[in-house]
């Protein structure tokens, strides 16, 4: 589907696709089985510019626009959502927050290596008892002289096990969202412990971790932005992150379409390719329309970002629709594959397992609906 993309955007899209077809697609099943991607892929993506897509060149990135970022995320989602998640969290949630709120020193120290793929970032917001209700997180940062001492825990943290730096949200003040601040914490800080969560349904190649902080001391200049600004940093960053997840979901839907069409053309039953059966074409048409509709929502949101317009609700709509479409499409693809869709000789079962978390993380479908509903009605249904 083409809608007046620039030559640069098209060139980066095909460069990314060729790279992923060579370096990721042939390995994704083995990485999924092993529950770990080969982390050498991060440095390779760094060399290509994928780890610093929207980061300006002065900080080691390639300074692309958000539309190009969305195109790359679609390609990553088509290839392997585990790899897409590594990029989205390091470059996106962590890198973009540092770019937007960091001091020059913080940018030099963390942003440049993140953009080059020589360091990895993670985003420590979710806690065992606070997922959707992020404003009530409990991790505590207590001021002691020139330092903060942090105690608490985080869960479901993408890249947690590999990360060099954690963008950590902790409570420096009173109750509610205004008491939250953000910190850039090197993961080798004494008191920072991590444990990888195994046995996930999907995104098995990606390190998802539980983090605990015990008497962890960081200097006051590790704070990102101002004291009490943490919740706004998290929310504004997640707005952009939701475009990234949505674009990755478009990639899943496209992969379902490509795989289903190819399979249906070669698989014969009753003496003819199943692609010629009306009910198989029904499945293919449903997936095809979902791919286009989801992509248009993503492109609209990305275009708003690039034009400096408000984009939060557009990002929520894109994330809601694309993530649900990814689950729907993967489910339909398995139906078209029959028994072969249920084994990992073919990738559609992986698309299904990977798609399932997309309606949960970076804001569940229910949270997106409440954000859209509040925008439409002017009434908040959160409380
Ligand atoms: N950008 C910048 N600031 C924002 C913002 C955004 N997108 N959304 C909210 N804020 C600010 C508001 O302006 C408000 O500021 P003031 O205190 O100055 O008035 C403040 O943050 C609180 O906003 P709001 O009242 O909207 O927050 P709520 O507590 O009602 O809602 C929800 C918060 C539920 C929307 C939020 O907690 C959320 O998105 N939860 C999901 C978290 C999530 O996605 N987790 C996944 C983690 S990563 S896997």
CSV table of N, CA and C in Angstrom, one decimal, residues 246-358:
chain,number,residue,atom,x,y,z
A,246,UNK,N,1.9,-0.4,17.6
A,246,UNK,CA,0.9,-0.5,16.5
A,246,UNK,C,1.5,-0.8,15.2
A,247,UNK,N,2.6,-0.2,14.9
A,247,UNK,CA,3.3,-0.4,13.6
A,247,UNK,C,3.9,-1.9,13.6
A,248,UNK,N,4.4,-2.3,14.7
A,248,UNK,CA,4.8,-3.7,14.8
A,248,UNK,C,3.7,-4.7,14.5
A,249,UNK,N,2.5,-4.3,15.0
A,249,UNK,CA,1.3,-5.2,14.8
A,249,UNK,C,0.9,-5.2,13.3
A,250,UNK,N,1.1,-4.1,12.7
A,250,UNK,CA,0.8,-4.1,11.2
A,250,UNK,C,1.7,-5.1,10.5
A,251,UNK,N,3.0,-5.1,11.0
A,251,UNK,CA,3.9,-6.1,10.5
A,251,UNK,C,3.5,-7.5,10.7
A,252,UNK,N,2.9,-7.8,11.9
A,252,UNK,CA,2.4,-9.2,12.2
A,252,UNK,C,1.2,-9.5,11.2
A,253,UNK,N,0.3,-8.5,11.0
A,253,UNK,CA,-0.8,-8.8,10.2
A,253,UNK,C,-0.3,-9.0,8.7
A,254,UNK,N,0.7,-8.2,8.3
A,254,UNK,CA,1.2,-8.4,7.0
A,254,UNK,C,1.9,-9.8,6.8
A,255,UNK,N,2.6,-10.2,7.8
A,255,UNK,CA,3.2,-11.5,7.8
A,255,UNK,C,2.2,-12.6,7.7
A,256,UNK,N,1.1,-12.4,8.5
A,256,UNK,CA,0.0,-13.4,8.4
A,256,UNK,C,-0.6,-13.5,7.0
A,257,UNK,N,-0.7,-12.3,6.4
A,257,UNK,CA,-1.2,-12.3,5.0
A,257,UNK,C,-0.3,-13.0,4.0
A,258,UNK,N,1.0,-12.6,4.1
A,258,UNK,CA,2.0,-13.2,3.1
A,258,UNK,C,2.0,-14.7,3.3
A,259,UNK,N,2.1,-15.1,4.6
A,259,UNK,CA,2.3,-16.6,4.8
A,259,UNK,C,1.0,-17.3,4.4
A,260,UNK,N,-0.1,-16.7,4.7
A,260,UNK,CA,-1.4,-17.4,4.3
A,260,UNK,C,-1.6,-17.5,2.8
A,261,UNK,N,-1.3,-16.4,2.1
A,261,UNK,CA,-1.5,-16.5,0.7
A,261,UNK,C,-0.5,-17.5,0.1
A,262,UNK,N,0.7,-17.5,0.5
A,262,UNK,CA,1.7,-18.4,-0.1
A,262,UNK,C,1.3,-19.9,0.2
A,263,UNK,N,0.9,-20.1,1.4
A,263,UNK,CA,0.5,-21.5,1.8
A,263,UNK,C,-0.8,-21.9,1.0
A,264,UNK,N,-1.8,-21.0,0.9
A,264,UNK,CA,-3.0,-21.3,0.2
A,264,UNK,C,-2.8,-21.6,-1.3
A,265,UNK,N,-1.8,-20.9,-1.8
A,265,UNK,CA,-1.5,-21.1,-3.2
A,265,UNK,C,-0.9,-22.5,-3.5
A,266,UNK,N,-0.1,-23.0,-2.5
A,266,UNK,CA,0.5,-24.3,-2.8
A,266,UNK,C,-0.1,-25.5,-2.2
A,267,UNK,N,-1.0,-25.3,-1.2
A,267,UNK,CA,-1.6,-26.4,-0.5
A,267,UNK,C,-2.9,-26.8,-1.3
A,268,UNK,N,-2.9,-28.1,-1.7
A,268,UNK,CA,-4.1,-28.6,-2.5
A,268,UNK,C,-5.0,-29.5,-1.6
A,269,UNK,N,-6.3,-29.3,-1.8
A,269,UNK,CA,-7.2,-30.2,-1.2
A,269,UNK,C,-8.4,-30.4,-2.2
A,270,UNK,N,-9.0,-31.5,-2.2
A,270,UNK,CA,-10.1,-31.8,-3.1
A,270,UNK,C,-9.6,-31.5,-4.6
A,271,UNK,N,-8.3,-31.7,-4.8
A,271,UNK,CA,-7.8,-31.6,-6.2
A,271,UNK,C,-7.5,-30.2,-6.7
A,272,UNK,N,-7.5,-29.2,-5.8
A,272,UNK,CA,-7.1,-27.8,-6.2
A,272,UNK,C,-6.5,-27.0,-5.1
A,273,UNK,N,-5.8,-25.9,-5.4
A,273,UNK,CA,-5.2,-25.1,-4.3
A,273,UNK,C,-6.3,-24.5,-3.5
A,274,UNK,N,-6.1,-24.6,-2.2
A,274,UNK,CA,-7.1,-24.1,-1.2
A,274,UNK,C,-7.4,-22.6,-1.4
A,275,UNK,N,-6.4,-21.9,-2.1
A,275,UNK,CA,-6.6,-20.4,-2.4
A,275,UNK,C,-7.8,-20.2,-3.2
A,276,UNK,N,-8.3,-21.2,-3.9
A,276,UNK,CA,-9.4,-21.1,-4.8
A,276,UNK,C,-10.8,-21.3,-4.1
A,277,UNK,N,-10.7,-21.6,-2.8
A,277,UNK,CA,-11.9,-21.9,-2.0
A,277,UNK,C,-12.5,-20.5,-1.4
A,278,UNK,N,-13.7,-20.4,-1.5
A,278,UNK,CA,-14.3,-19.1,-1.1
A,278,UNK,C,-14.0,-18.8,0.4
A,279,UNK,N,-14.1,-19.8,1.3
A,279,UNK,CA,-13.9,-19.6,2.7
A,279,UNK,C,-12.4,-19.2,3.0
A,280,UNK,N,-11.5,-19.7,2.2
A,280,UNK,CA,-10.1,-19.4,2.4
A,280,UNK,C,-9.9,-17.9,1.9
A,281,UNK,N,-10.6,-17.6,0.8
A,281,UNK,CA,-10.5,-16.2,0.4
A,281,UNK,C,-11.1,-15.2,1.4
A,282,UNK,N,-12.1,-15.7,2.1
A,282,UNK,CA,-12.8,-14.9,3.1
A,282,UNK,C,-11.7,-14.5,4.2
A,283,UNK,N,-11.0,-15.5,4.6
A,283,UNK,CA,-9.9,-15.3,5.6
A,283,UNK,C,-8.9,-14.4,5.1
A,284,UNK,N,-8.4,-14.6,3.8
A,284,UNK,CA,-7.4,-13.7,3.3
A,284,UNK,C,-7.9,-12.3,3.1
A,285,UNK,N,-9.1,-12.1,2.7
A,285,UNK,CA,-9.7,-10.7,2.6
A,285,UNK,C,-9.8,-10.0,3.9
A,286,UNK,N,-10.2,-10.8,5.0
A,286,UNK,CA,-10.3,-10.2,6.3
A,286,UNK,C,-8.9,-9.7,6.8
A,287,UNK,N,-7.9,-10.5,6.5
A,287,UNK,CA,-6.5,-10.1,7.0
A,287,UNK,C,-6.0,-9.0,6.2
A,288,UNK,N,-6.3,-9.0,4.9
A,288,UNK,CA,-5.8,-7.9,4.0
A,288,UNK,C,-6.4,-6.6,4.4
A,289,UNK,N,-7.7,-6.5,4.7
A,289,UNK,CA,-8.3,-5.3,5.0
A,289,UNK,C,-7.8,-4.8,6.4
A,290,UNK,N,-7.6,-5.7,7.3
A,290,UNK,CA,-7.0,-5.4,8.6
A,290,UNK,C,-5.6,-4.8,8.5
A,291,UNK,N,-4.8,-5.3,7.5
A,291,UNK,CA,-3.5,-4.8,7.3
A,291,UNK,C,-3.6,-3.3,6.9
A,292,UNK,N,-4.4,-3.1,5.9
A,292,UNK,CA,-4.5,-1.7,5.3
A,292,UNK,C,-5.1,-0.7,6.4
A,293,UNK,N,-6.1,-1.2,7.0
A,293,UNK,CA,-6.8,-0.3,8.0
A,293,UNK,C,-5.8,0.1,9.2
A,294,UNK,N,-5.1,-0.9,9.7
A,294,UNK,CA,-4.2,-0.7,10.8
A,294,UNK,C,-3.1,0.2,10.3
A,295,UNK,N,-2.6,0.0,9.1
A,295,UNK,CA,-1.5,0.8,8.6
A,295,UNK,C,-1.9,2.2,8.5
A,296,UNK,N,-3.1,2.5,8.0
A,296,UNK,CA,-3.5,3.8,7.8
A,296,UNK,C,-3.6,4.6,9.1
A,297,UNK,N,-4.1,3.9,10.2
A,297,UNK,CA,-4.2,4.5,11.5
A,297,UNK,C,-2.8,4.8,12.0
A,298,UNK,N,-1.8,3.9,11.8
A,298,UNK,CA,-0.4,4.1,12.2
A,298,UNK,C,0.2,5.3,11.5
A,299,UNK,N,0.0,5.3,10.2
A,299,UNK,CA,0.6,6.4,9.4
A,299,UNK,C,0.0,7.8,9.8
A,300,UNK,N,-1.3,7.8,10.1
A,300,UNK,CA,-2.0,9.0,10.5
A,300,UNK,C,-1.3,9.5,11.8
A,301,UNK,N,-1.1,8.6,12.7
A,301,UNK,CA,-0.5,9.0,14.0
A,301,UNK,C,0.9,9.5,13.8
A,302,UNK,N,1.7,8.7,13.0
A,302,UNK,CA,3.1,9.1,12.7
A,302,UNK,C,3.2,10.5,12.1
A,303,UNK,N,2.3,10.7,11.1
A,303,UNK,CA,2.3,12.0,10.4
A,303,UNK,C,2.0,13.1,11.3
A,304,UNK,N,1.0,12.9,12.3
A,304,UNK,CA,0.7,14.0,13.3
A,304,UNK,C,2.0,14.3,14.1
A,305,UNK,N,2.7,13.3,14.5
A,305,UNK,CA,4.0,13.5,15.3
A,305,UNK,C,4.9,14.4,14.4
A,306,UNK,N,5.1,14.0,13.2
A,306,UNK,CA,6.1,14.7,12.3
A,306,UNK,C,5.6,16.1,12.0
A,307,UNK,N,4.3,16.4,12.1
A,307,UNK,CA,3.9,17.7,11.8
A,307,UNK,C,3.7,18.5,13.1
A,308,UNK,N,4.1,17.9,14.2
A,308,UNK,CA,4.1,18.7,15.5
A,308,UNK,C,2.7,18.9,16.0
A,309,UNK,N,1.7,18.0,15.6
A,309,UNK,CA,0.3,18.2,16.0
A,309,UNK,C,0.1,17.2,17.2
A,310,UNK,N,-1.0,17.4,18.0
A,310,UNK,CA,-1.3,16.5,19.1
A,310,UNK,C,-1.6,15.1,18.4
A,311,UNK,N,-1.1,14.0,19.0
A,311,UNK,CA,-1.2,12.7,18.4
A,311,UNK,C,-1.6,11.6,19.4
A,312,UNK,N,-1.8,12.0,20.7
A,312,UNK,CA,-2.0,10.9,21.7
A,312,UNK,C,-3.2,10.0,21.4
A,313,UNK,N,-4.3,10.7,21.0
A,313,UNK,CA,-5.6,9.9,20.8
A,313,UNK,C,-5.4,9.0,19.5
A,314,UNK,N,-4.8,9.6,18.5
A,314,UNK,CA,-4.5,8.9,17.3
A,314,UNK,C,-3.6,7.7,17.5
A,315,UNK,N,-2.7,7.9,18.4
A,315,UNK,CA,-1.8,6.7,18.8
A,315,UNK,C,-2.6,5.7,19.5
A,316,UNK,N,-3.5,6.1,20.4
A,316,UNK,CA,-4.3,5.1,21.1
A,316,UNK,C,-5.2,4.3,20.2
A,317,UNK,N,-5.8,5.0,19.2
A,317,UNK,CA,-6.6,4.3,18.2
A,317,UNK,C,-5.8,3.4,17.4
A,318,UNK,N,-4.6,3.8,17.0
A,318,UNK,CA,-3.8,2.9,16.1
A,318,UNK,C,-3.4,1.7,16.9
A,319,UNK,N,-3.0,1.9,18.2
A,319,UNK,CA,-2.6,0.8,19.1
A,319,UNK,C,-3.7,-0.2,19.3
A,320,UNK,N,-4.9,0.4,19.6
A,320,UNK,CA,-6.1,-0.5,19.9
A,320,UNK,C,-6.4,-1.3,18.7
A,321,UNK,N,-6.6,-0.7,17.6
A,321,UNK,CA,-7.0,-1.4,16.4
A,321,UNK,C,-6.0,-2.4,15.9
A,322,UNK,N,-4.7,-1.9,15.8
A,322,UNK,CA,-3.7,-2.8,15.2
A,322,UNK,C,-3.4,-4.0,16.1
A,323,UNK,N,-3.4,-3.8,17.4
A,323,UNK,CA,-3.1,-5.0,18.3
A,323,UNK,C,-4.2,-6.0,18.2
A,324,UNK,N,-5.5,-5.5,18.2
A,324,UNK,CA,-6.6,-6.5,18.1
A,324,UNK,C,-6.6,-7.1,16.7
A,325,UNK,N,-6.2,-6.4,15.7
A,325,UNK,CA,-6.2,-6.9,14.3
A,325,UNK,C,-5.1,-8.0,14.2
A,326,UNK,N,-4.0,-7.8,15.0
A,326,UNK,CA,-2.9,-8.8,14.9
A,326,UNK,C,-3.3,-10.1,15.5
A,327,UNK,N,-4.1,-10.0,16.6
A,327,UNK,CA,-4.6,-11.3,17.3
A,327,UNK,C,-5.6,-12.0,16.3
A,328,UNK,N,-6.5,-11.1,15.8
A,328,UNK,CA,-7.5,-11.7,14.9
A,328,UNK,C,-6.9,-12.3,13.6
A,329,UNK,N,-5.9,-11.6,13.0
A,329,UNK,CA,-5.3,-12.1,11.8
A,329,UNK,C,-4.5,-13.4,12.0
A,330,UNK,N,-3.8,-13.4,13.1
A,330,UNK,CA,-3.0,-14.6,13.4
A,330,UNK,C,-3.9,-15.8,13.7
A,331,UNK,N,-5.0,-15.6,14.3
A,331,UNK,CA,-6.0,-16.6,14.6
A,331,UNK,C,-6.5,-17.2,13.3
A,332,UNK,N,-6.9,-16.2,12.4
A,332,UNK,CA,-7.4,-16.6,11.1
A,332,UNK,C,-6.4,-17.4,10.2
A,333,UNK,N,-5.1,-16.9,10.3
A,333,UNK,CA,-4.1,-17.5,9.5
A,333,UNK,C,-3.9,-19.0,10.0
A,334,UNK,N,-4.0,-19.2,11.3
A,334,UNK,CA,-3.9,-20.6,11.8
A,334,UNK,C,-5.0,-21.4,11.2
A,335,UNK,N,-6.2,-20.8,11.2
A,335,UNK,CA,-7.4,-21.6,10.6
A,335,UNK,C,-7.1,-22.0,9.2
A,336,UNK,N,-6.5,-21.1,8.4
A,336,UNK,CA,-6.2,-21.4,7.0
A,336,UNK,C,-5.2,-22.5,6.9
A,337,UNK,N,-4.2,-22.5,7.8
A,337,UNK,CA,-3.1,-23.5,7.7
A,337,UNK,C,-3.6,-24.9,8.3
A,338,UNK,N,-4.7,-24.9,9.0
A,338,UNK,CA,-5.1,-26.2,9.6
A,338,UNK,C,-4.1,-26.7,10.6
A,339,UNK,N,-3.9,-28.0,10.6
A,339,UNK,CA,-3.0,-28.6,11.6
A,339,UNK,C,-1.5,-28.0,11.4
A,340,UNK,N,-1.1,-27.6,10.2
A,340,UNK,CA,0.2,-27.1,10.1
A,340,UNK,C,0.4,-25.7,10.7
A,341,UNK,N,-0.7,-25.1,11.0
A,341,UNK,CA,-0.7,-23.8,11.7
A,341,UNK,C,-0.4,-24.0,13.2
A,342,UNK,N,-0.5,-25.2,13.6
A,342,UNK,CA,-0.4,-25.5,15.1
A,342,UNK,C,1.0,-25.9,15.5
A,343,UNK,N,1.9,-26.1,14.5
A,343,UNK,CA,3.3,-26.5,14.8
A,343,UNK,C,4.3,-25.4,14.3
A,344,UNK,N,5.5,-25.5,14.9
A,344,UNK,CA,6.4,-24.4,14.7
A,344,UNK,C,7.3,-24.6,13.4
A,345,UNK,N,6.9,-25.5,12.6
A,345,UNK,CA,7.5,-25.6,11.3
A,345,UNK,C,7.1,-24.4,10.4
A,346,UNK,N,5.9,-23.9,10.7
A,346,UNK,CA,5.4,-22.7,10.1
A,346,UNK,C,5.3,-21.6,11.1
A,347,UNK,N,5.4,-20.3,10.7
A,347,UNK,CA,5.5,-19.2,11.7
A,347,UNK,C,4.2,-18.7,12.3
A,348,UNK,N,3.0,-19.1,11.7
A,348,UNK,CA,1.8,-18.5,12.1
A,348,UNK,C,1.5,-18.7,13.6
A,349,UNK,N,1.8,-19.8,14.1
A,349,UNK,CA,1.6,-20.0,15.6
A,349,UNK,C,2.4,-19.0,16.4
A,350,UNK,N,3.6,-18.7,15.9
A,350,UNK,CA,4.4,-17.7,16.6
A,350,UNK,C,3.8,-16.3,16.5
A,351,UNK,N,3.3,-16.0,15.4
A,351,UNK,CA,2.6,-14.7,15.2
A,351,UNK,C,1.4,-14.6,16.2
A,352,UNK,N,0.7,-15.7,16.4
A,352,UNK,CA,-0.4,-15.7,17.3
A,352,UNK,C,0.1,-15.5,18.8
A,353,UNK,N,1.1,-16.2,19.1
A,353,UNK,CA,1.6,-16.1,20.5
A,353,UNK,C,2.2,-14.7,20.8
A,354,UNK,N,3.0,-14.2,19.7
A,354,UNK,CA,3.6,-12.9,19.9
A,354,UNK,C,2.5,-11.8,19.9
A,355,UNK,N,1.5,-12.0,19.1
A,355,UNK,CA,0.4,-10.9,19.0
A,355,UNK,C,-0.3,-10.8,20.3
A,356,UNK,N,-0.4,-11.9,21.0
A,356,UNK,CA,-1.3,-11.8,22.2
A,356,UNK,C,-1.0,-10.8,23.2
A,357,UNK,N,0.3,-10.5,23.4
A,357,UNK,CA,0.7,-9.5,24.4
A,357,UNK,C,0.5,-8.1,23.9
A,358,UNK,N,0.3,-7.9,22.6
A,358,UNK,CA,0.2,-6.5,22.1
A,358,UNK,C,-1.1,-5.8,22.6
